[in-house]
PDB file of C-alpha atoms in Angstrom:
ATOM      1  CA  MET A 600       5.908  55.582 -34.935  1.00 32.00           C
ATOM      2  CA  THR A 601       4.151  53.298 -36.701  1.00 35.00           C
ATOM      3  CA  VAL A 602       5.975  51.076 -39.241  1.00 35.00           C
ATOM      4  CA  GLU A 603       3.865  52.562 -41.994  1.00 39.00           C
ATOM      5  CA  ASN A 604       5.833  56.271 -41.186  1.00 40.00           C
ATOM      6  CA  HIS A 605       9.111  55.895 -43.500  1.00 46.00           C
ATOM      7  CA  LYS A 606       9.204  54.382 -46.889  1.00 44.00           C
ATOM      8  CA  GLY A 607      10.749  51.363 -46.182  1.00 39.00           C
ATOM      9  CA  GLY A 608       8.152  49.731 -45.216  1.00 46.00           C
ATOM     10  CA  GLY A 609       8.915  49.145 -41.627  1.00 88.00           C
ATOM     11  CA  LEU A 610      13.232  47.491 -42.940  1.00 93.00           C
ATOM     12  CA  PHE A 611      15.720  50.182 -43.304  1.00 94.00           C
ATOM     13  CA  VAL A 612      19.698  49.750 -43.898  1.00 95.00           C
ATOM     14  CA  MET A 613      22.062  51.655 -41.735  1.00 95.00           C
ATOM     15  CA  LYS A 614      25.860  51.771 -41.881  1.00 94.00           C
ATOM     16  CA  CYS A 615      28.011  52.965 -39.744  1.00 92.00           C
ATOM     17  CA  GLY A 616      31.540  52.412 -39.151  1.00 86.00           C
ATOM     18  CA  GLY A 617      33.151  50.631 -36.512  1.00 82.00           C
ATOM     19  CA  SER A 618      34.865  54.024 -34.762  1.00 81.00           C
ATOM     20  CA  THR A 619      32.027  55.894 -35.207  1.00 86.00           C
ATOM     21  CA  LEU A 620      29.395  53.001 -33.573  1.00 83.00           C
ATOM     22  CA  ALA A 621      31.883  53.252 -30.180  1.00 81.00           C
ATOM     23  CA  ALA A 622      31.511  56.772 -29.383  1.00 88.00           C
ATOM     24  CA  LEU A 623      27.782  57.037 -29.954  1.00 92.00           C
ATOM     25  CA  PRO A 624      25.974  58.362 -26.843  1.00 93.00           C
ATOM     26  CA  ASP A 625      24.095  55.555 -25.462  1.00 94.00           C
ATOM     27  CA  SER A 626      20.526  57.931 -25.962  1.00 95.00           C
ATOM     28  CA  PHE A 627      21.826  56.295 -29.773  1.00 96.00           C
ATOM     29  CA  PHE A 628      21.204  52.537 -29.188  1.00 96.00           C
ATOM     30  CA  ASP A 629      17.666  53.675 -26.631  1.00 96.00           C
ATOM     31  CA  ASP A 630      16.113  55.547 -30.119  1.00 96.00           C
ATOM     32  CA  LEU A 631      17.281  52.192 -31.569  1.00 96.00           C
ATOM     33  CA  ARG A 632      15.511  49.904 -28.821  1.00 95.00           C
ATOM     34  CA  GLU A 633      12.383  52.443 -29.295  1.00 95.00           C
ATOM     35  CA  LEU A 634      12.337  51.700 -32.466  1.00 95.00           C
ATOM     36  CA  GLN A 635      12.721  47.850 -32.679  1.00 94.00           C
ATOM     37  CA  ARG A 636       9.552  47.283 -30.149  1.00 94.00           C
ATOM     38  CA  SER A 637       7.457  50.042 -32.020  1.00 93.00           C
ATOM     39  CA  GLY A 638       7.909  47.486 -35.052  1.00 92.00           C
ATOM     40  CA  ALA A 639      10.690  49.377 -37.039  1.00 93.00           C
ATOM     41  CA  GLN A 640      12.962  46.832 -38.784  1.00 95.00           C
ATOM     42  CA  PRO A 641      16.505  48.180 -38.058  1.00 96.00           C
ATOM     43  CA  VAL A 642      19.352  46.613 -40.493  1.00 97.00           C
ATOM     44  CA  ILE A 643      23.147  47.337 -39.699  1.00 97.00           C
ATOM     45  CA  VAL A 644      26.082  46.911 -41.915  1.00 96.00           C
ATOM     46  CA  HIS A 645      29.292  47.989 -39.959  1.00 96.00           C
ATOM     47  CA  GLY A 646      32.709  48.789 -40.971  1.00 94.00           C
ATOM     48  CA  GLY A 647      35.429  48.856 -38.677  1.00 93.00           C
ATOM     49  CA  GLY A 648      38.924  50.353 -40.950  1.00 90.00           C
ATOM     50  CA  PRO A 649      41.151  51.754 -38.108  1.00 92.00           C
ATOM     51  CA  ALA A 650      40.736  48.868 -35.865  1.00 94.00           C
ATOM     52  CA  ILE A 651      41.338  46.567 -38.546  1.00 96.00           C
ATOM     53  CA  SER A 652      44.785  48.978 -39.113  1.00 94.00           C
ATOM     54  CA  GLY A 653      45.765  48.662 -35.170  1.00 95.00           C
ATOM     55  CA  ASN A 654      45.177  44.664 -35.083  1.00 97.00           C
ATOM     56  CA  LEU A 655      47.338  44.731 -38.331  1.00 97.00           C
ATOM     57  CA  GLU A 656      50.191  46.583 -36.764  1.00 96.00           C
ATOM     58  CA  LYS A 657      49.693  45.101 -33.342  1.00 97.00           C
ATOM     59  CA  LEU A 658      50.846  41.763 -35.515  1.00 97.00           C
ATOM     60  CA  GLY A 659      53.697  43.052 -37.745  1.00 97.00           C
ATOM     61  CA  ILE A 660      51.533  42.865 -40.993  1.00 96.00           C
ATOM     62  CA  GLU A 661      51.994  45.442 -43.581  1.00 92.00           C
ATOM     63  CA  SER A 662      49.191  46.594 -45.392  1.00 90.00           C
ATOM     64  CA  SER A 663      48.841  49.201 -48.038  1.00 91.00           C
ATOM     65  CA  PHE A 664      45.260  50.679 -49.813  1.00 88.00           C
ATOM     66  CA  VAL A 665      45.080  51.244 -53.893  1.00 86.00           C
ATOM     67  CA  ASN A 666      42.211  53.950 -54.121  1.00 78.00           C
ATOM     68  CA  GLY A 667      40.507  53.653 -50.591  1.00 76.00           C
ATOM     69  CA  LEU A 668      40.579  49.982 -50.886  1.00 83.00           C
ATOM     70  CA  ARG A 669      42.963  48.128 -48.595  1.00 90.00           C
ATOM     71  CA  VAL A 670      44.895  45.261 -50.590  1.00 94.00           C
ATOM     72  CA  THR A 671      43.747  42.188 -48.985  1.00 95.00           C
ATOM     73  CA  THR A 672      46.120  39.176 -48.949  1.00 96.00           C
ATOM     74  CA  GLU A 673      44.966  35.948 -47.007  1.00 96.00           C
ATOM     75  CA  GLU A 674      46.717  36.599 -44.379  1.00 97.00           C
ATOM     76  CA  VAL A 675      45.444  40.125 -44.046  1.00 97.00           C
ATOM     77  CA  LEU A 676      41.953  38.792 -44.698  1.00 97.00           C
ATOM     78  CA  ASP A 677      42.400  36.321 -41.660  1.00 97.00           C
ATOM     79  CA  VAL A 678      42.768  40.120 -39.626  1.00 98.00           C
ATOM     80  CA  VAL A 679      39.909  41.287 -41.309  1.00 97.00           C
ATOM     81  CA  GLU A 680      37.617  38.834 -40.575  1.00 97.00           C
ATOM     82  CA  MET A 681      38.741  38.412 -37.419  1.00 97.00           C
ATOM     83  CA  THR A 682      38.172  42.277 -36.203  1.00 97.00           C
ATOM     84  CA  LEU A 683      34.896  42.577 -38.286  1.00 97.00           C
ATOM     85  CA  ALA A 684      33.428  39.710 -37.413  1.00 97.00           C
ATOM     86  CA  GLY A 685      34.783  38.913 -34.009  1.00 96.00           C
ATOM     87  CA  SER A 686      35.750  41.981 -31.802  1.00 94.00           C
ATOM     88  CA  ILE A 687      33.110  44.715 -33.803  1.00 95.00           C
ATOM     89  CA  ASN A 688      30.444  42.961 -34.375  1.00 96.00           C
ATOM     90  CA  LYS A 689      29.990  41.314 -31.091  1.00 96.00           C
ATOM     91  CA  ALA A 690      31.255  44.767 -29.712  1.00 94.00           C
ATOM     92  CA  ILE A 691      28.033  46.136 -31.241  1.00 95.00           C
ATOM     93  CA  VAL A 692      25.183  43.507 -30.647  1.00 96.00           C
ATOM     94  CA  ARG A 693      26.734  43.592 -27.180  1.00 96.00           C
ATOM     95  CA  ARG A 694      25.546  47.624 -26.623  1.00 95.00           C
ATOM     96  CA  ILE A 695      22.237  46.959 -28.616  1.00 96.00           C
ATOM     97  CA  GLN A 696      21.334  44.333 -25.859  1.00 97.00           C
ATOM     98  CA  GLY A 697      22.642  46.938 -23.248  1.00 96.00           C
ATOM     99  CA  SER A 698      20.004  49.093 -23.959  1.00 96.00           C
ATOM    100  CA  GLY A 699      17.337  46.476 -24.013  1.00 96.00           C
ATOM    101  CA  GLY A 700      17.293  45.686 -27.699  1.00 96.00           C
ATOM    102  CA  GLN A 701      17.778  42.581 -29.133  1.00 96.00           C
ATOM    103  CA  ALA A 702      20.759  42.134 -32.094  1.00 97.00           C
ATOM    104  CA  LEU A 703      22.331  38.437 -33.750  1.00 98.00           C
ATOM    105  CA  GLY A 704      25.903  39.192 -35.298  1.00 98.00           C
ATOM    106  CA  LEU A 705      26.972  37.922 -38.658  1.00 98.00           C
ATOM    107  CA  SER A 706      29.046  38.128 -41.197  1.00 97.00           C
ATOM    108  CA  GLY A 707      28.337  38.076 -44.716  1.00 97.00           C
ATOM    109  CA  VAL A 708      29.799  34.357 -44.663  1.00 98.00           C
ATOM    110  CA  ASP A 709      27.285  32.634 -42.869  1.00 97.00           C
ATOM    111  CA  GLY A 710      24.873  31.416 -45.075  1.00 97.00           C
ATOM    112  CA  ARG A 711      26.630  32.514 -47.727  1.00 98.00           C
ATOM    113  CA  LEU A 712      24.346  36.239 -46.722  1.00 98.00           C
ATOM    114  CA  ILE A 713      26.467  37.845 -48.763  1.00 98.00           C
ATOM    115  CA  THR A 714      28.332  36.280 -52.507  1.00 98.00           C
ATOM    116  CA  ALA A 715      30.991  38.367 -54.192  1.00 98.00           C
ATOM    117  CA  ARG A 716      33.248  37.619 -56.787  1.00 97.00           C
ATOM    118  CA  LEU A 717      36.738  39.500 -57.198  1.00 96.00           C
ATOM    119  CA  VAL A 718      37.037  42.766 -57.832  1.00 93.00           C
ATOM    120  CA  ALA A 719      38.208  43.569 -61.639  1.00 93.00           C
ATOM    121  CA  ASN A 720      41.546  45.459 -60.242  1.00 91.00           C
ATOM    122  CA  SER A 721      42.107  42.452 -57.900  1.00 93.00           C
ATOM    123  CA  SER A 722      45.423  42.416 -58.907  1.00 93.00           C
ATOM    124  CA  GLU A 723      45.948  45.566 -57.671  1.00 94.00           C
ATOM    125  CA  VAL A 724      44.100  45.076 -54.479  1.00 94.00           C
ATOM    126  CA  GLY A 725      44.021  41.324 -54.316  1.00 96.00           C
ATOM    127  CA  LEU A 726      40.918  39.362 -52.004  1.00 97.00           C
ATOM    128  CA  VAL A 727      38.526  42.367 -52.403  1.00 95.00           C
ATOM    129  CA  GLY A 728      35.244  41.258 -53.242  1.00 96.00           C
ATOM    130  CA  GLU A 729      32.097  42.721 -55.518  1.00 93.00           C
ATOM    131  CA  VAL A 730      28.900  41.885 -54.136  1.00 94.00           C
ATOM    132  CA  THR A 731      26.910  39.334 -56.657  1.00 95.00           C
ATOM    133  CA  GLY A 732      23.542  38.620 -54.403  1.00 96.00           C
ATOM    134  CA  VAL A 733      22.337  38.750 -50.634  1.00 96.00           C
ATOM    135  CA  ASN A 734      20.573  36.166 -49.357  1.00 97.00           C
ATOM    136  CA  ALA A 735      17.134  38.685 -48.185  1.00 96.00           C
ATOM    137  CA  GLU A 736      15.336  35.487 -46.494  1.00 97.00           C
ATOM    138  CA  ILE A 737      18.412  35.441 -43.775  1.00 98.00           C
ATOM    139  CA  VAL A 738      18.204  38.908 -43.181  1.00 97.00           C
ATOM    140  CA  ARG A 739      14.053  38.845 -43.141  1.00 96.00           C
ATOM    141  CA  GLY A 740      14.411  35.357 -41.026  1.00 97.00           C
ATOM    142  CA  VAL A 741      16.426  36.764 -38.814  1.00 97.00           C
ATOM    143  CA  LEU A 742      14.073  40.150 -38.178  1.00 96.00           C
ATOM    144  CA  ALA A 743      10.783  37.684 -37.509  1.00 96.00           C
ATOM    145  CA  MET A 744      12.665  36.620 -34.895  1.00 96.00           C
ATOM    146  CA  GLY A 745      13.204  40.085 -33.244  1.00 95.00           C
ATOM    147  CA  TYR A 746      16.456  40.029 -33.768  1.00 97.00           C
ATOM    148  CA  ILE A 747      18.373  43.345 -35.360  1.00 97.00           C
ATOM    149  CA  PRO A 748      20.714  42.060 -38.127  1.00 98.00           C
ATOM    150  CA  VAL A 749      24.248  42.847 -37.780  1.00 98.00           C
ATOM    151  CA  ILE A 750      26.711  42.203 -40.449  1.00 98.00           C
ATOM    152  CA  ALA A 751      29.614  42.554 -40.753  1.00 98.00           C
ATOM    153  CA  PRO A 752      31.091  42.402 -44.432  1.00 97.00           C
ATOM    154  CA  ILE A 753      32.899  39.794 -45.309  1.00 98.00           C
ATOM    155  CA  GLY A 754      31.858  37.778 -48.955  1.00 98.00           C
ATOM    156  CA  VAL A 755      32.037  34.499 -49.774  1.00 98.00           C
ATOM    157  CA  ASP A 756      31.850  32.753 -53.758  1.00 97.00           C
ATOM    158  CA  ALA A 757      30.492  29.082 -53.803  1.00 95.00           C
ATOM    159  CA  GLY A 758      34.087  27.482 -53.674  1.00 96.00           C
ATOM    160  CA  GLY A 759      33.922  29.357 -50.196  1.00 96.00           C
ATOM    161  CA  GLN A 760      37.146  31.571 -50.710  1.00 97.00           C
ATOM    162  CA  ARG A 761      35.825  35.166 -48.506  1.00 97.00           C
ATOM    163  CA  TYR A 762      36.573  38.634 -49.454  1.00 98.00           C
ATOM    164  CA  ASN A 763      37.279  41.663 -48.054  1.00 97.00           C
ATOM    165  CA  ILE A 764      34.336  43.955 -48.806  1.00 94.00           C
ATOM    166  CA  ASN A 765      33.432  47.801 -48.830  1.00 90.00           C
ATOM    167  CA  ALA A 766      31.261  48.203 -46.166  1.00 91.00           C
ATOM    168  CA  ASP A 767      29.275  50.946 -47.358  1.00 87.00           C
ATOM    169  CA  THR A 768      29.128  48.463 -50.905  1.00 88.00           C
ATOM    170  CA  ALA A 769      28.474  45.703 -48.532  1.00 93.00           C
ATOM    171  CA  ALA A 770      25.002  48.143 -47.323  1.00 92.00           C
ATOM    172  CA  GLY A 771      24.543  49.656 -50.325  1.00 89.00           C
ATOM    173  CA  ALA A 772      23.958  45.728 -51.662  1.00 91.00           C
ATOM    174  CA  VAL A 773      21.899  44.693 -48.444  1.00 94.00           C
ATOM    175  CA  ALA A 774      19.453  47.761 -48.969  1.00 92.00           C
ATOM    176  CA  SER A 775      18.785  46.706 -52.211  1.00 90.00           C
ATOM    177  CA  PHE A 776      18.272  43.171 -52.253  1.00 93.00           C
ATOM    178  CA  THR A 777      16.081  43.387 -48.958  1.00 93.00           C
ATOM    179  CA  GLY A 778      14.128  46.056 -50.953  1.00 90.00           C
ATOM    180  CA  SER A 779      14.686  49.158 -48.723  1.00 88.00           C
ATOM    181  CA  PRO A 780      15.289  52.359 -50.436  1.00 82.00           C
ATOM    182  CA  GLN A 781      16.865  54.855 -48.101  1.00 85.00           C
ATOM    183  CA  MET A 782      19.675  54.084 -46.617  1.00 91.00           C
ATOM    184  CA  ILE A 783      20.774  55.781 -43.458  1.00 94.00           C
ATOM    185  CA  VAL A 784      24.860  56.722 -42.958  1.00 92.00           C
ATOM    186  CA  VAL A 785      25.507  57.318 -39.473  1.00 94.00           C
ATOM    187  CA  THR A 786      28.763  59.086 -39.251  1.00 88.00           C
ATOM    188  CA  ASP A 787      30.637  62.189 -36.855  1.00 86.00           C
ATOM    189  CA  VAL A 788      29.610  64.593 -39.376  1.00 85.00           C
ATOM    190  CA  PRO A 789      26.036  66.811 -39.428  1.00 89.00           C
ATOM    191  CA  GLY A 790      25.620  66.283 -43.080  1.00 88.00           C
ATOM    192  CA  ILE A 791      27.568  67.794 -46.511  1.00 87.00           C
ATOM    193  CA  MET A 792      28.382  71.565 -45.811  1.00 83.00           C
ATOM    194  CA  ARG A 793      29.190  74.585 -47.794  1.00 81.00           C
ATOM    195  CA  THR A 794      29.702  77.837 -47.209  1.00 79.00           C
ATOM    196  CA  LEU A 795      27.056  80.398 -47.344  1.00 80.00           C
ATOM    197  CA  ASP A 796      27.617  84.100 -46.694  1.00 83.00           C
ATOM    198  CA  GLY A 797      31.068  82.805 -44.560  1.00 82.00           C
ATOM    199  CA  ARG A 798      29.231  80.340 -42.689  1.00 87.00           C
ATOM    200  CA  LYS A 799      29.298  76.556 -43.045  1.00 85.00           C
ATOM    201  CA  THR A 800      26.075  75.560 -44.482  1.00 88.00           C
ATOM    202  CA  VAL A 801      24.467  71.541 -44.014  1.00 90.00           C
ATOM    203  CA  LEU A 802      23.099  71.063 -47.320  1.00 90.00           C
ATOM    204  CA  PRO A 803      19.614  69.726 -46.992  1.00 92.00           C
ATOM    205  CA  SER A 804      19.417  67.259 -50.420  1.00 93.00           C
ATOM    206  CA  VAL A 805      22.134  67.591 -53.122  1.00 92.00           C
ATOM    207  CA  THR A 806      22.185  64.487 -56.046  1.00 92.00           C
ATOM    208  CA  VAL A 807      25.545  62.521 -57.323  1.00 87.00           C
ATOM    209  CA  GLY A 808      26.468  65.201 -59.647  1.00 87.00           C
ATOM    210  CA  GLN A 809      26.370  68.002 -57.738  1.00 90.00           C
ATOM    211  CA  ILE A 810      28.842  65.758 -55.366  1.00 89.00           C
ATOM    212  CA  GLU A 811      31.530  65.971 -58.142  1.00 86.00           C
ATOM    213  CA  ASP A 812      31.009  69.589 -58.270  1.00 89.00           C
ATOM    214  CA  LEU A 813      31.290  71.002 -54.829  1.00 89.00           C
ATOM    215  CA  ILE A 814      34.371  68.297 -54.809  1.00 88.00           C
ATOM    216  CA  GLU A 815      35.650  69.812 -57.464  1.00 89.00           C
ATOM    217  CA  ASN A 816      35.038  73.471 -56.482  1.00 87.00           C
ATOM    218  CA  GLY A 817      36.564  72.704 -53.356  1.00 85.00           C
ATOM    219  CA  GLU A 818      33.636  73.008 -51.090  1.00 83.00           C
ATOM    220  CA  ILE A 819      33.730  69.192 -50.025  1.00 84.00           C
ATOM    221  CA  TYR A 820      37.040  68.717 -49.136  1.00 78.00           C
ATOM    222  CA  GLY A 821      39.605  66.698 -46.793  1.00 71.00           C
ATOM    223  CA  GLY A 822      37.739  63.988 -45.183  1.00 68.00           C
ATOM    224  CA  MET A 823      34.446  64.725 -45.776  1.00 74.00           C
ATOM    225  CA  ILE A 824      35.351  63.799 -49.663  1.00 78.00           C
ATOM    226  CA  PRO A 825      35.911  60.152 -48.688  1.00 69.00           C
ATOM    227  CA  LYS A 826      32.489  59.672 -46.517  1.00 73.00           C
ATOM    228  CA  VAL A 827      30.629  61.736 -49.610  1.00 80.00           C
ATOM    229  CA  ARG A 828      32.280  58.798 -51.965  1.00 78.00           C
ATOM    230  CA  ALA A 829      31.426  56.260 -49.576  1.00 74.00           C
ATOM    231  CA  ALA A 830      28.079  57.558 -49.342  1.00 79.00           C
ATOM    232  CA  ILE A 831      27.271  57.817 -53.279  1.00 81.00           C
ATOM    233  CA  ASP A 832      28.289  53.642 -53.389  1.00 77.00           C
ATOM    234  CA  CYS A 833      25.521  53.072 -51.283  1.00 76.00           C
ATOM    235  CA  ILE A 834      23.323  54.294 -54.170  1.00 81.00           C
ATOM    236  CA  GLN A 835      22.839  51.005 -56.679  1.00 71.00           C
ATOM    237  CA  GLY A 836      19.820  49.170 -57.095  1.00 76.00           C
ATOM    238  CA  ASN A 837      16.538  49.602 -55.584  1.00 79.00           C
ATOM    239  CA  VAL A 838      18.626  52.356 -52.979  1.00 84.00           C
ATOM    240  CA  SER A 839      17.140  56.006 -54.562  1.00 84.00           C
ATOM    241  CA  GLU A 840      18.570  57.591 -51.487  1.00 89.00           C
ATOM    242  CA  VAL A 841      21.390  57.586 -48.501  1.00 92.00           C
ATOM    243  CA  VAL A 842      20.855  60.140 -45.680  1.00 94.00           C
ATOM    244  CA  ILE A 843      23.880  61.157 -44.026  1.00 92.00           C
ATOM    245  CA  VAL A 844      23.616  62.199 -40.166  1.00 93.00           C
ATOM    246  CA  ASP A 845      25.247  62.426 -37.004  1.00 93.00           C
ATOM    247  CA  GLY A 846      24.577  60.074 -34.602  1.00 93.00           C
ATOM    248  CA  LYS A 847      25.188  61.885 -31.359  1.00 92.00           C
ATOM    249  CA  GLU A 848      21.762  63.942 -32.885  1.00 93.00           C
ATOM    250  CA  PRO A 849      19.053  63.724 -30.568  1.00 94.00           C
ATOM    251  CA  ARG A 850      16.487  60.495 -31.712  1.00 95.00           C
ATOM    252  CA  VAL A 851      18.202  61.063 -35.083  1.00 95.00           C
ATOM    253  CA  LEU A 852      16.942  57.329 -36.549  1.00 95.00           C
ATOM    254  CA  SER A 853      13.615  58.382 -35.025  1.00 95.00           C
ATOM    255  CA  ARG A 854      13.435  61.876 -36.696  1.00 95.00           C
ATOM    256  CA  VAL A 855      15.209  60.302 -39.995  1.00 94.00           C
ATOM    257  CA  LEU A 856      12.694  57.702 -40.585  1.00 93.00           C
ATOM    258  CA  GLN A 857       9.540  60.084 -39.977  1.00 91.00           C
ATOM    259  CA  GLY A 858      10.605  62.313 -42.667  1.00 90.00           C
ATOM    260  CA  GLU A 859      12.227  65.492 -40.361  1.00 92.00           C
ATOM    261  CA  GLU A 860      15.140  66.971 -42.589  1.00 91.00           C
ATOM    262  CA  LEU A 861      17.881  65.995 -40.668  1.00 93.00           C
ATOM    263  CA  GLY A 862      21.681  65.693 -42.067  1.00 93.00           C
ATOM    264  CA  THR A 863      21.775  65.711 -46.065  1.00 93.00           C
ATOM    265  CA  ARG A 864      19.811  63.782 -48.772  1.00 93.00           C
ATOM    266  CA  ILE A 865      22.171  62.467 -51.290  1.00 92.00           C
ATOM    267  CA  ILE A 866      19.629  61.543 -54.383  1.00 90.00           C
ATOM    268  CA  ARG A 867      20.300  59.522 -57.529  1.00 82.00           C
ATOM    269  CA  SER A 868      19.198  63.225 -59.780  1.00 75.00           C
TER     270      SER A 868
END
C-alpha cells in the first residue's frame, strides 16, 4: 500500500480504548508496523476508562459519572493522568515496538500538545476539559522522525491546569487539527448492527441523523449506544467520516485504508 491509497494523504488517526487495545491480537500490531513501513503515518489516541476505575477503587477514591463524563477532582485527575499517560500509554508503546514498529508515547500536556478549557457544565463534572487546540506541529514532527505518536487525552491550559478529556473528543480534535478527514475507531464489535429479515447485519454506512433514529427505535441498544455516540463525537472540524471496525478482523487497518467496505462508516449527512 502506498501513501496515496487512502484519503488522509498518509496520515490517519485511530482511536482505541485501553482495554480494547490490550485484547487485540499480535497480528493487529503487525499490520500497523507494515503500514508504518510502507509510508502511512498512523496517529493513535487512546482511552482507558476501566483501568482508571480499577485504580481509583484500589486507592479507595470514589468516582461517579454525569452523562458519560467522569466527575474529576484534582485527586481523581492524579489517578487519571497516572493511568492514561503512564501504564496504558507505555503498554501500547511496548506492544507496537514488540511487533517491530516505532512508537513514542505522549500526553496532551507534553509541549502543550492538547490545549483545553473547562467544559460548560464543569460545576457538575469538575476538571473535565474541552479541546481548544492541538499542536499539529508536534504530531507531524514525531511522524517525521519515524515514530507513531501514541497520545493520552490529558489537556492543559496556559496556566498549567490539567484537564481530563474524553478520548473520543480528543481523537476527533487531533484528526481535525492534523487535517485527517477520516477517523478509525477500533472496537470489539464488527460495526453498527441492525436486524434485517430476522438476522443481525452490519450497516455499511449510516449518517449521524440515522443513528439517532436507530437508537430511538431500539435497533441500537445497550452497550452499543455509548460506542456510537462516542464515534459521533469524533466528527468535528475537518473530520467528515468515522469508521467503526472490529480490531480482531485480519489486517483491518490496511483494508479500511485501501477503501474496502468493512465495519460501519458514519458520515455527517
